[in-house]
XYZ file of C-alpha atoms in Angstrom:
663
model
C 28.621 0.061 -21.018
C 26.879 -2.059 -18.049
C 24.537 -4.680 -19.381
C 21.866 -5.914 -16.374
C 22.311 -9.753 -15.914
C 20.159 -12.235 -15.504
C 17.032 -10.549 -17.209
C 14.156 -12.540 -18.320
C 14.089 -11.727 -22.333
C 14.904 -9.160 -24.101
C 11.557 -6.797 -25.035
C 12.617 -5.783 -28.864
C 11.731 -2.067 -29.550
C 9.186 -1.370 -32.080
C 8.995 0.819 -35.065
C 6.932 3.197 -36.152
C 4.217 5.190 -34.357
C 3.368 4.174 -30.866
C 0.181 1.988 -30.881
C -3.005 2.164 -28.824
C -2.591 2.426 -24.783
C -2.289 -0.374 -22.994
C -1.217 -0.946 -19.008
C 2.064 -2.697 -18.586
C 4.012 -3.857 -15.547
C 7.586 -3.367 -14.879
C 9.735 -4.421 -17.699
C 13.349 -6.511 -17.536
C 16.183 -5.475 -19.733
C 18.246 -7.788 -21.613
C 21.071 -6.678 -23.853
C 20.372 -3.395 -24.797
C 19.920 -0.539 -22.420
C 16.854 0.592 -24.092
C 13.248 -0.831 -23.498
C 10.290 0.453 -26.201
C 7.128 -1.317 -25.649
C 5.028 1.681 -27.658
C 7.741 2.331 -30.499
C 8.175 5.847 -29.161
C 11.704 5.847 -30.645
C 11.046 4.568 -33.908
C 14.072 4.718 -36.152
C 16.261 6.724 -33.562
C 16.796 3.589 -31.294
C 20.226 2.847 -32.453
C 21.130 7.105 -31.614
C 19.915 6.810 -28.098
C 21.917 3.397 -27.585
C 25.029 5.068 -28.890
C 24.082 8.274 -26.408
C 23.764 5.895 -23.620
C 27.397 4.313 -24.423
C 29.343 6.925 -24.851
C 27.827 8.991 -21.558
C 28.748 5.572 -19.569
C 32.102 5.277 -21.070
C 32.765 8.442 -20.198
C 31.819 8.622 -16.711
C 30.786 5.255 -15.524
C 27.402 5.992 -15.190
C 24.780 3.450 -16.878
C 21.561 4.814 -17.877
C 18.443 2.683 -18.930
C 15.644 4.007 -20.423
C 12.031 2.469 -20.793
C 8.913 3.764 -22.834
C 5.824 2.145 -22.227
C 2.119 3.063 -22.687
C 1.199 3.148 -19.324
C 2.347 2.438 -15.491
C 0.473 -0.601 -13.503
C 1.877 -3.015 -10.752
C 2.248 -0.204 -9.604
C 0.475 2.834 -10.912
C 2.986 6.040 -9.430
C 5.507 6.772 -12.007
C 8.115 6.702 -9.102
C 7.590 3.419 -7.447
C 7.422 1.581 -11.152
C 10.724 2.805 -12.113
C 12.273 1.505 -8.582
C 10.520 -1.447 -8.733
C 12.105 -1.893 -12.801
C 15.376 -1.005 -11.141
C 15.011 -3.242 -8.223
C 14.011 -6.148 -10.715
C 16.675 -5.860 -13.450
C 19.428 -5.419 -10.456
C 20.492 -2.278 -10.941
C 23.404 -0.956 -8.996
C 24.742 2.487 -7.557
C 25.562 4.064 -10.738
C 22.603 2.542 -13.043
C 20.071 4.977 -13.669
C 16.922 4.367 -14.739
C 14.573 6.952 -17.093
C 11.085 5.420 -17.474
C 8.605 7.107 -19.280
C 4.942 6.527 -19.545
C 4.205 7.843 -23.439
C 0.071 7.774 -23.407
C 0.114 7.952 -19.450
C 2.067 11.373 -19.469
C 4.135 10.703 -16.752
C 7.621 9.663 -15.917
C 10.622 9.236 -13.828
C 14.187 8.693 -12.924
C 15.077 6.296 -10.417
C 18.579 6.282 -8.886
C 19.966 3.851 -6.170
C 20.737 6.112 -2.726
C 24.468 5.255 -3.263
C 24.560 6.753 -6.802
C 27.474 9.893 -7.433
C 24.806 11.940 -8.427
C 22.378 14.027 -6.066
C 19.102 14.188 -5.435
C 19.392 17.662 -6.126
C 21.053 17.261 -9.226
C 18.805 13.956 -10.350
C 15.843 16.562 -9.901
C 17.566 19.370 -12.385
C 18.026 17.158 -14.665
C 14.515 15.448 -14.708
C 12.825 19.268 -14.570
C 15.183 21.184 -16.875
C 16.540 18.556 -19.365
C 13.887 15.742 -19.505
C 10.688 17.079 -18.866
C 11.066 19.823 -21.901
C 12.169 17.040 -24.464
C 8.955 14.997 -23.374
C 6.748 18.423 -22.980
C 7.690 18.461 -27.006
C 6.833 14.910 -27.661
C 10.358 14.332 -28.554
C 10.935 11.259 -26.826
C 14.249 10.397 -28.201
C 15.413 13.821 -27.479
C 14.379 13.215 -23.933
C 16.621 9.945 -23.645
C 19.715 11.387 -25.481
C 19.492 14.364 -22.978
C 18.844 12.980 -19.694
C 22.546 10.330 -20.950
C 24.325 13.151 -21.690
C 23.229 15.103 -18.457
C 24.012 11.902 -15.946
C 27.256 11.319 -17.672
C 28.669 14.761 -17.951
C 31.295 15.068 -14.982
C 32.202 12.145 -13.591
C 32.910 13.432 -10.142
C 30.303 14.149 -7.485
C 29.926 17.635 -8.614
C 28.833 19.378 -11.346
C 31.488 20.626 -13.367
C 31.956 23.725 -15.843
C 30.964 21.383 -18.552
C 27.551 20.124 -17.113
C 26.818 23.490 -15.966
C 27.106 25.022 -19.837
C 25.315 22.100 -21.095
C 21.988 23.496 -18.742
C 22.807 26.823 -19.824
C 22.967 26.293 -23.503
C 19.892 23.785 -22.776
C 17.848 26.713 -21.224
C 18.687 28.899 -24.427
C 17.571 26.155 -26.193
C 13.901 25.467 -24.300
C 13.795 29.527 -24.369
C 13.903 29.284 -27.775
C 11.626 26.259 -28.310
C 8.861 28.006 -25.915
C 9.134 31.402 -27.585
C 8.480 29.406 -31.065
C 5.377 27.855 -29.935
C 4.074 30.441 -28.137
C 4.215 32.604 -31.818
C 2.470 29.665 -33.666
C -0.051 28.896 -30.634
C -1.160 32.890 -31.432
C -1.157 32.257 -35.384
C -2.877 28.815 -35.422
C -3.933 27.329 -32.088
C -2.231 24.841 -29.737
C -0.623 22.664 -32.132
C 0.498 19.132 -32.062
C 3.146 19.894 -29.073
C 0.359 20.558 -26.288
C 0.580 18.124 -23.916
C -2.853 16.393 -23.693
C -5.201 16.768 -20.740
C -4.538 13.645 -18.521
C -6.866 10.786 -19.016
C -9.431 10.531 -16.008
C -8.712 7.008 -15.916
C -4.905 7.186 -15.436
C -5.459 9.696 -12.659
C -7.775 6.967 -11.362
C -5.072 4.130 -11.856
C -2.207 6.517 -10.311
C -4.528 7.450 -7.347
C -5.042 4.407 -6.448
C -1.612 3.073 -6.644
C -0.377 6.095 -4.572
C -3.361 5.101 -1.839
C -1.601 1.748 -1.393
C 1.440 2.919 -1.227
C 1.327 5.250 1.687
C -1.428 3.210 3.226
C 1.627 0.649 3.350
C 3.974 3.673 4.393
C 1.957 4.611 7.412
C 1.484 0.816 8.947
C 4.872 0.338 8.549
C 6.065 3.115 10.204
C 3.463 2.695 12.924
C 4.942 -0.866 13.401
C 8.789 0.545 13.579
C 7.595 3.562 16.045
C 6.362 1.167 18.008
C 9.507 -0.663 18.379
C 11.156 2.625 19.423
C 9.029 3.689 21.837
C 9.474 0.452 23.751
C 13.085 1.214 23.594
C 13.649 4.620 24.232
C 9.832 5.970 25.401
C 7.356 8.678 24.722
C 9.083 11.504 24.998
C 11.750 10.905 22.799
C 9.794 9.621 20.168
C 7.176 12.220 20.111
C 7.959 14.132 16.799
C 7.791 10.779 14.873
C 4.726 10.283 16.418
C 3.289 13.739 15.332
C 4.435 13.066 11.885
C 2.275 9.825 11.911
C -0.329 11.459 12.975
C -0.420 14.425 10.316
C 0.130 11.957 7.623
C -2.486 9.584 8.544
C -5.171 12.641 9.126
C -4.088 13.477 5.051
C -4.727 9.782 3.764
C -7.953 9.964 5.715
C -8.701 12.474 3.818
C -7.686 10.623 0.566
C -9.555 7.843 1.442
C -12.973 10.081 1.868
C -12.853 11.363 -1.143
C -11.544 7.782 -2.872
C -15.101 6.874 -0.973
C -17.030 9.477 -2.658
C -16.073 8.441 -5.956
C -16.787 4.903 -5.483
C -20.149 5.307 -3.622
C -23.560 5.344 -6.355
C -23.749 9.490 -6.283
C -22.564 9.880 -10.099
C -20.074 12.413 -10.327
C -18.797 14.463 -13.279
C -15.376 14.227 -14.880
C -14.156 17.377 -14.028
C -15.429 16.358 -10.455
C -13.635 12.834 -10.829
C -10.544 14.656 -11.884
C -10.015 17.026 -9.370
C -10.760 14.342 -6.279
C -8.647 12.049 -8.194
C -6.190 14.440 -8.325
C -6.404 15.768 -4.739
C -6.077 12.011 -3.534
C -2.512 11.587 -5.683
C -1.605 15.565 -3.982
C -2.838 14.495 -0.213
C -0.432 11.162 -0.764
C 2.229 12.901 -1.377
C 2.193 15.106 1.191
C 1.794 12.640 3.348
C 5.052 10.801 2.022
C 6.864 13.728 2.760
C 5.612 14.252 6.567
C 7.263 11.123 7.306
C 10.192 11.455 5.006
C 11.029 14.585 6.767
C 11.506 12.629 9.946
C 13.759 9.583 8.237
C 17.335 10.629 9.105
C 16.689 11.291 12.724
C 14.505 8.202 13.361
C 17.780 6.648 11.848
C 19.994 8.611 14.641
C 17.458 7.858 17.202
C 17.182 3.812 16.398
C 21.133 3.561 15.213
C 20.691 -0.346 14.782
C 24.082 -0.968 13.049
C 26.012 0.297 16.329
C 23.354 -1.476 18.474
C 22.822 -4.598 16.252
C 24.236 -7.437 18.898
C 21.734 -6.153 21.932
C 18.841 -5.693 19.343
C 19.421 -8.934 17.945
C 19.479 -10.617 21.297
C 15.870 -8.709 22.059
C 14.537 -10.132 18.421
C 15.642 -13.573 19.315
C 13.601 -13.442 22.281
C 10.636 -11.991 21.196
C 10.582 -14.365 18.594
C 10.489 -17.048 21.157
C 7.880 -15.755 23.455
C 5.806 -15.014 19.627
C 6.311 -18.767 18.891
C 4.897 -20.350 22.187
C 1.782 -18.383 21.445
C 1.107 -19.972 18.576
C -0.317 -23.460 20.210
C -2.546 -21.523 21.850
C -3.677 -19.585 19.136
C -4.658 -23.377 17.444
C -6.298 -25.082 20.276
C -8.341 -21.584 21.055
C -9.025 -21.703 16.902
C -10.378 -25.736 17.306
C -12.427 -24.501 20.335
C -14.409 -22.155 18.119
C -14.801 -23.993 15.241
C -17.056 -26.773 17.419
C -19.161 -23.402 18.153
C -19.271 -21.219 15.235
C -19.725 -21.595 11.850
C -16.887 -21.236 9.072
C -18.210 -17.642 7.867
C -17.509 -15.988 11.516
C -14.232 -17.161 11.480
C -13.009 -16.645 8.226
C -10.899 -13.719 8.718
C -8.717 -15.928 11.151
C -9.004 -19.144 9.193
C -5.252 -19.394 8.268
C -3.813 -17.109 10.997
C -1.727 -19.909 12.998
C -0.326 -20.786 9.040
C 0.039 -17.322 8.709
C 1.988 -16.877 11.842
C 4.185 -20.189 11.904
C 5.550 -18.870 8.062
C 5.989 -15.377 9.530
C 8.177 -16.955 12.740
C 10.070 -18.976 10.117
C 11.102 -15.631 8.179
C 12.376 -14.015 11.504
C 14.468 -17.011 12.443
C 16.158 -16.910 9.068
C 16.231 -13.247 9.929
C 18.202 -13.830 13.226
C 20.316 -16.288 11.359
C 20.821 -13.464 8.717
C 21.963 -10.648 11.449
C 24.174 -12.883 13.444
C 26.015 -13.928 10.326
C 26.343 -10.577 9.210
C 27.532 -9.132 12.969
C 30.193 -11.831 12.547
C 31.679 -10.790 9.156
C 31.171 -6.948 10.523
C 28.247 -6.399 8.091
C 26.538 -4.147 10.847
C 24.419 -2.619 7.736
C 23.074 -6.046 6.647
C 22.513 -7.115 10.314
C 20.619 -3.783 10.636
C 18.454 -4.918 7.722
C 17.733 -8.312 8.509
C 16.996 -7.249 12.547
C 14.058 -4.578 10.776
C 12.532 -7.800 9.199
C 12.424 -9.933 11.711
C 11.273 -7.466 13.711
C 8.249 -6.883 11.547
C 8.070 -10.615 11.205
C 7.356 -11.220 15.134
C 4.711 -8.563 14.987
C 2.795 -9.637 12.845
C 3.254 -13.344 14.282
C 1.566 -11.709 17.646
C -1.218 -10.056 15.621
C -1.909 -12.971 13.834
C -2.429 -14.840 17.177
C -4.047 -12.067 18.990
C -6.816 -11.871 16.235
C -7.713 -14.740 17.167
C -8.799 -14.371 20.765
C -10.044 -10.715 19.810
C -12.118 -12.523 17.475
C -13.064 -14.908 20.364
C -13.882 -11.996 22.639
C -16.131 -10.362 20.043
C -18.546 -13.317 18.854
C -19.194 -14.076 22.826
C -20.380 -10.623 22.905
C -22.122 -10.693 20.026
C -23.695 -13.802 20.785
C -25.324 -11.990 24.263
C -26.124 -8.855 21.370
C -28.245 -11.151 19.738
C -30.049 -12.508 22.529
C -31.332 -9.229 23.521
C -32.322 -7.843 20.158
C -34.263 -11.150 19.410
C -35.782 -10.380 22.708
C -36.747 -6.689 21.318
C -38.044 -7.939 18.634
C -40.352 -10.191 20.728
C -41.436 -6.994 22.817
C -42.082 -5.701 19.491
C -44.144 -8.017 18.128
C -46.115 -8.148 21.278
C -46.371 -4.414 21.184
C -47.565 -4.536 17.646
C -50.592 -6.933 17.679
C -53.626 -5.325 18.104
C -52.655 -1.847 16.767
C -55.249 -0.694 14.410
C -52.891 -0.405 11.150
C -53.285 -2.756 7.775
C -50.743 -5.331 8.057
C -49.511 -4.581 10.763
C -50.808 -7.694 12.478
C -48.759 -10.192 9.897
C -46.010 -7.881 10.271
C -46.024 -8.794 14.156
C -46.275 -12.565 13.710
C -43.318 -12.368 10.899
C -41.555 -10.320 13.623
C -42.006 -13.290 16.098
C -41.135 -15.859 13.918
C -37.705 -14.351 12.834
C -36.892 -13.739 16.434
C -37.585 -17.422 16.999
C -35.521 -18.575 14.500
C -32.418 -16.202 15.736
C -32.879 -17.635 19.063
C -32.625 -21.621 17.833
C -29.487 -20.675 15.822
C -27.856 -18.841 18.379
C -28.489 -22.278 20.980
C -26.889 -24.143 17.870
C -23.440 -24.661 17.176
C -22.373 -23.480 13.705
C -23.858 -20.817 14.053
C -22.559 -16.874 12.743
C -23.533 -14.392 15.465
C -22.581 -11.263 13.320
C -24.528 -12.778 10.354
C -27.623 -13.296 13.062
C -27.137 -9.610 14.632
C -27.637 -8.477 10.515
C -31.027 -10.457 10.475
C -31.732 -8.674 14.006
C -31.276 -5.331 12.504
C -33.428 -6.127 9.211
C -36.024 -7.261 11.002
C -35.606 -4.464 13.656
C -35.339 -1.624 11.024
C -39.350 -3.298 9.062
C -40.746 -3.211 12.437
C -39.662 0.082 13.536
C -40.759 1.823 10.802
C -44.279 0.424 11.172
C -44.423 1.205 14.821
C -42.541 4.797 14.669
C -45.518 6.739 13.914
C -47.130 4.929 17.335
C -44.381 5.985 19.638
C -43.468 8.382 21.896
C -40.519 10.307 20.991
C -38.880 9.157 24.587
C -39.547 5.167 23.772
C -38.266 6.079 20.221
C -34.708 7.396 22.015
C -34.209 5.055 24.456
C -35.291 2.579 21.694
C -32.364 3.939 19.560
C -30.086 4.003 22.754
C -30.337 -0.195 23.088
C -30.026 -0.640 19.776
C -27.130 1.374 19.056
C -25.146 -0.099 21.779
C -25.638 -3.698 19.884
C -24.775 -1.795 16.099
C -21.496 -0.261 17.867
C -20.098 -3.580 19.198
C -20.805 -5.089 16.175
C -19.158 -2.378 13.828
C -16.366 -2.555 16.254
C -15.635 -6.382 15.909
C -16.170 -6.217 12.189
C -13.768 -2.992 12.032
C -11.166 -4.797 14.252
C -11.408 -7.898 12.546
C -10.520 -6.481 9.018
C -8.034 -4.438 10.252
C -6.299 -7.110 11.374
C -6.619 -9.214 8.100
C -5.275 -6.465 6.322
C -2.682 -5.204 8.248
C -1.146 -8.981 8.325
C -1.509 -9.259 4.607
C -1.265 -6.226 3.354
C 1.522 -7.163 0.735
C -1.855 -8.437 -1.608
C -4.432 -5.878 -0.690
C -5.922 -3.201 -2.927
C -7.013 0.189 -2.586
C -10.763 -0.348 -2.674
C -10.367 -2.830 0.697
C -8.792 -0.240 2.392
C -11.392 2.248 1.278
C -13.736 0.660 2.347
C -11.813 0.013 6.212
C -11.384 3.749 6.197
C -14.380 4.962 5.938
C -15.961 2.075 7.943
C -13.607 3.120 10.671
C -14.515 6.927 9.881
C -17.733 6.124 10.585
C -17.795 4.172 13.612
C -15.331 6.986 15.087
C -18.470 9.428 14.435
C -20.760 7.316 15.746
C -18.688 7.167 19.183
C -18.817 10.850 18.871
C -22.543 11.796 18.444
C -24.393 8.798 20.825
C -25.398 10.966 23.336
C -26.443 14.014 21.504
C -27.978 11.769 18.619
C -28.690 8.208 19.219
C -30.638 8.046 15.781
C -27.781 9.478 13.816
C -25.124 7.360 15.761
C -27.191 4.275 14.527
C -27.492 4.933 11.182
C -23.541 5.794 10.933
C -23.169 2.397 12.972
C -24.686 0.550 10.692
C -23.382 1.817 7.677
C -19.710 0.895 9.287
C -20.732 -2.680 10.156
C -21.929 -2.834 5.983
C -18.479 -1.325 4.687
C -16.376 -3.532 7.451
C -18.117 -6.312 6.161
C -17.538 -5.199 2.357
C -13.833 -4.352 3.061
C -13.082 -7.873 4.840
C -14.794 -9.426 1.157
C -12.744 -7.428 -0.888
C -9.652 -8.101 0.866
C -9.814 -11.738 0.784
C -10.981 -11.630 -2.677
C -7.351 -10.022 -3.371
C -5.679 -12.099 -0.929
C -6.968 -15.069 -2.602
C -5.544 -13.896 -6.146
C -2.357 -12.524 -4.540
C 0.712 -14.213 -6.619
C 2.881 -13.293 -3.993
C 5.877 -11.486 -6.311
C 4.442 -9.080 -8.495
C 1.360 -10.682 -9.118
C 2.493 -13.289 -11.033
C 2.374 -16.828 -10.884
C 4.808 -19.184 -9.555
C 7.736 -20.322 -11.389
C 7.558 -16.631 -13.472
C 9.835 -13.704 -13.402
C 9.600 -13.267 -9.859
C 8.317 -16.418 -8.550
C 8.377 -17.613 -5.444
C 10.848 -20.452 -6.438
C 13.642 -18.114 -6.732
C 15.398 -16.346 -4.435
C 16.044 -19.135 -1.790
C 15.447 -18.340 1.904
C 12.094 -20.568 2.335
C 9.567 -20.173 -0.790
C 6.672 -20.559 1.824
C 8.399 -17.986 4.349
C 9.467 -15.721 1.801
C 5.621 -15.643 0.092
C 4.452 -14.813 3.050
C 6.903 -11.792 3.862
C 5.790 -10.046 1.209
C 2.439 -11.122 1.395
C 2.525 -9.397 5.085
C 4.179 -6.572 3.195
C 7.487 -6.818 5.249
C 9.286 -7.004 2.115
C 7.979 -4.472 0.328
C 9.570 -4.555 -3.430
C 6.902 -7.028 -4.690
C 9.322 -8.051 -7.856
C 12.256 -10.312 -7.471
C 15.388 -9.091 -8.733
C 17.108 -12.909 -8.714
C 20.471 -13.003 -6.915
C 21.701 -10.394 -5.058
C 20.390 -7.088 -3.583
C 21.888 -5.287 -6.203
C 20.394 -1.634 -5.767
C 20.326 -1.201 -2.446
C 23.570 -0.512 0.116
C 23.706 -1.348 3.491
C 23.235 0.523 6.576
C 20.459 2.593 7.731
C 18.207 2.328 11.146
C 14.541 1.946 10.250
C 12.556 5.304 9.911
C 12.898 5.241 6.007
C 11.359 1.734 4.226
C 13.885 -0.034 2.254
C 16.736 2.432 1.698
C 18.876 0.621 4.486
C 19.380 -2.756 1.022
C 18.000 -5.477 -0.028
C 19.483 -9.019 2.388
C 21.504 -10.015 -0.364
C 21.960 -13.492 -0.790
C 19.025 -15.565 -1.613
C 17.165 -14.020 1.591
C 14.982 -12.064 -0.253
C 16.630 -10.902 -3.763
C 15.878 -7.294 -4.107
C 13.471 -6.931 -2.038
C 13.984 -4.847 0.856
C 11.980 -4.713 4.731
C 9.793 -1.439 5.061
C 10.406 1.140 8.010
C 9.157 4.703 9.345
C 9.056 6.718 6.339
C 7.022 7.267 2.763
C 8.068 6.475 -0.427
C 11.148 8.335 -0.751
C 12.666 6.472 1.262
C 11.677 2.978 0.560
C 15.106 1.874 -1.186
C 15.923 4.424 -4.642
C 15.433 8.018 -4.913
C 14.627 10.074 -7.885
C 12.860 12.707 -9.334
C 10.077 12.722 -11.959
C 6.346 14.019 -12.771
C 3.637 14.956 -15.458
C 4.597 16.167 -18.546
């Protein structure tokens, strides 16, 4: 029997009935191929272990099974199974059946190099395992999986396995008939699958959104490298695939925002919308995955490794030269602006240095791999280095973009203060209750804003928010007295300032997220996506309806600010490696490669499998080009343990493959 080495502590199988539902992160395996934290297998653990051992002896294929309550970190079944397999260094002929008993979800995870094809794994999943799970026969599902996976030891199905499927099909048909008769006589019975809890759907939708958003962002980066090398025409199919996937994810984020807003939603609506989010994320993933093989052929990093390595080395040197000017620019900005105005870029130089240190290690690793004739490992290291250099440029460039935005905001605030002074003057003398008092308050606010604007340590975006609030109060009081033409002109002028502020805040949040996406969850991403949607809508309708555009722009500002707050909160609580603290399972202290630099690579989403498997890159083969993250392998050695760099593609191309679903 294959035993996974290096697991932290064996999780003992419980006895008796499963306990109450609780969320569980990916689990470590010990000396047994079975982990059962909920006692689902009862007294049949030994029977399951025996079936697994016999199948492994017969075929050389080792099955591991994990029964937990629900999947978390990540919530999606396939990702949870893949992360568990990677964390436990599972190899080409190691298969994992992961089952969330209360979550009613499962997945079979297999390495890309597995002898069973994706089609065979899918058939085992749908025709062998899922019927047993539906009937609540937890041990039966594991035993059936072991027997099916351990069928013929060759790459094909073989007559024995075909007969097994036929017999299994007959048994399933008989069970279905019996259950149908029972239902006719006495209702659904205990074997009927309960409806998935709404809370479980919420967790799955959140995990699916984060995963597909990361896949799109990584794919976009990888596509940029390809466009630079091969041009627009050669990359057109991949740009079309990315645009289609983005449209689906935008729709999913809009649904999530609807679920998050203040309007109450019924359980039926929540169930429908969460299910739609999961479906849309899956469709976006599939669109990207369909192009993965063709993208690999286009980039062909293995064959082109020497020249691509030289290009990476040069781009890393150029990016490093941009760090010192960025530090100087940031120091100058600190003399002018408040810390709150610079919070989104405060640690950007340090983060850029971390990414570049990781890139230099990737260059060294790629050089060694080329010298050893290991072109697949070289391709993996080159791709990781490319992403690290790209993020370093994003981080340093964000400082200059913010500087320009703050200067423009200074000008917009000055113009806004002038408008407030005009409004205050116009309000004086009008015959309306309380208008004189409001005019005086508005004039005082305009003076305070002007004073703050001329002082060091200011925050122009915060001052802009004060101007907008004061404007809203005085405009509301004067609106009825103004002509429609005058109101439209004022709305247009205010719109320009609000659009500038919204663009600045959306861009700042986007820059922050893209370089720290390994830590940022669904809520911040949802707010940012909605802010971007409203900003685009405001730009679109500004000529036809300035008032509506102003409302959208101001709402986009609010959402972008909230997205930044949530993203910073996520990063502040990020342990870096599977959400844990240092020193534990998957901590930065393991795996070598320079703890801080490896941490930065995971924080930036460059290494996408955020649990540390320790030791070598088990579970991954070498090779591959780049249109599918992670399938090309880990770095081996101490360069990242079981992690692997992302690339163009959806979740189906990120390291392992498999099948599963709900039951």
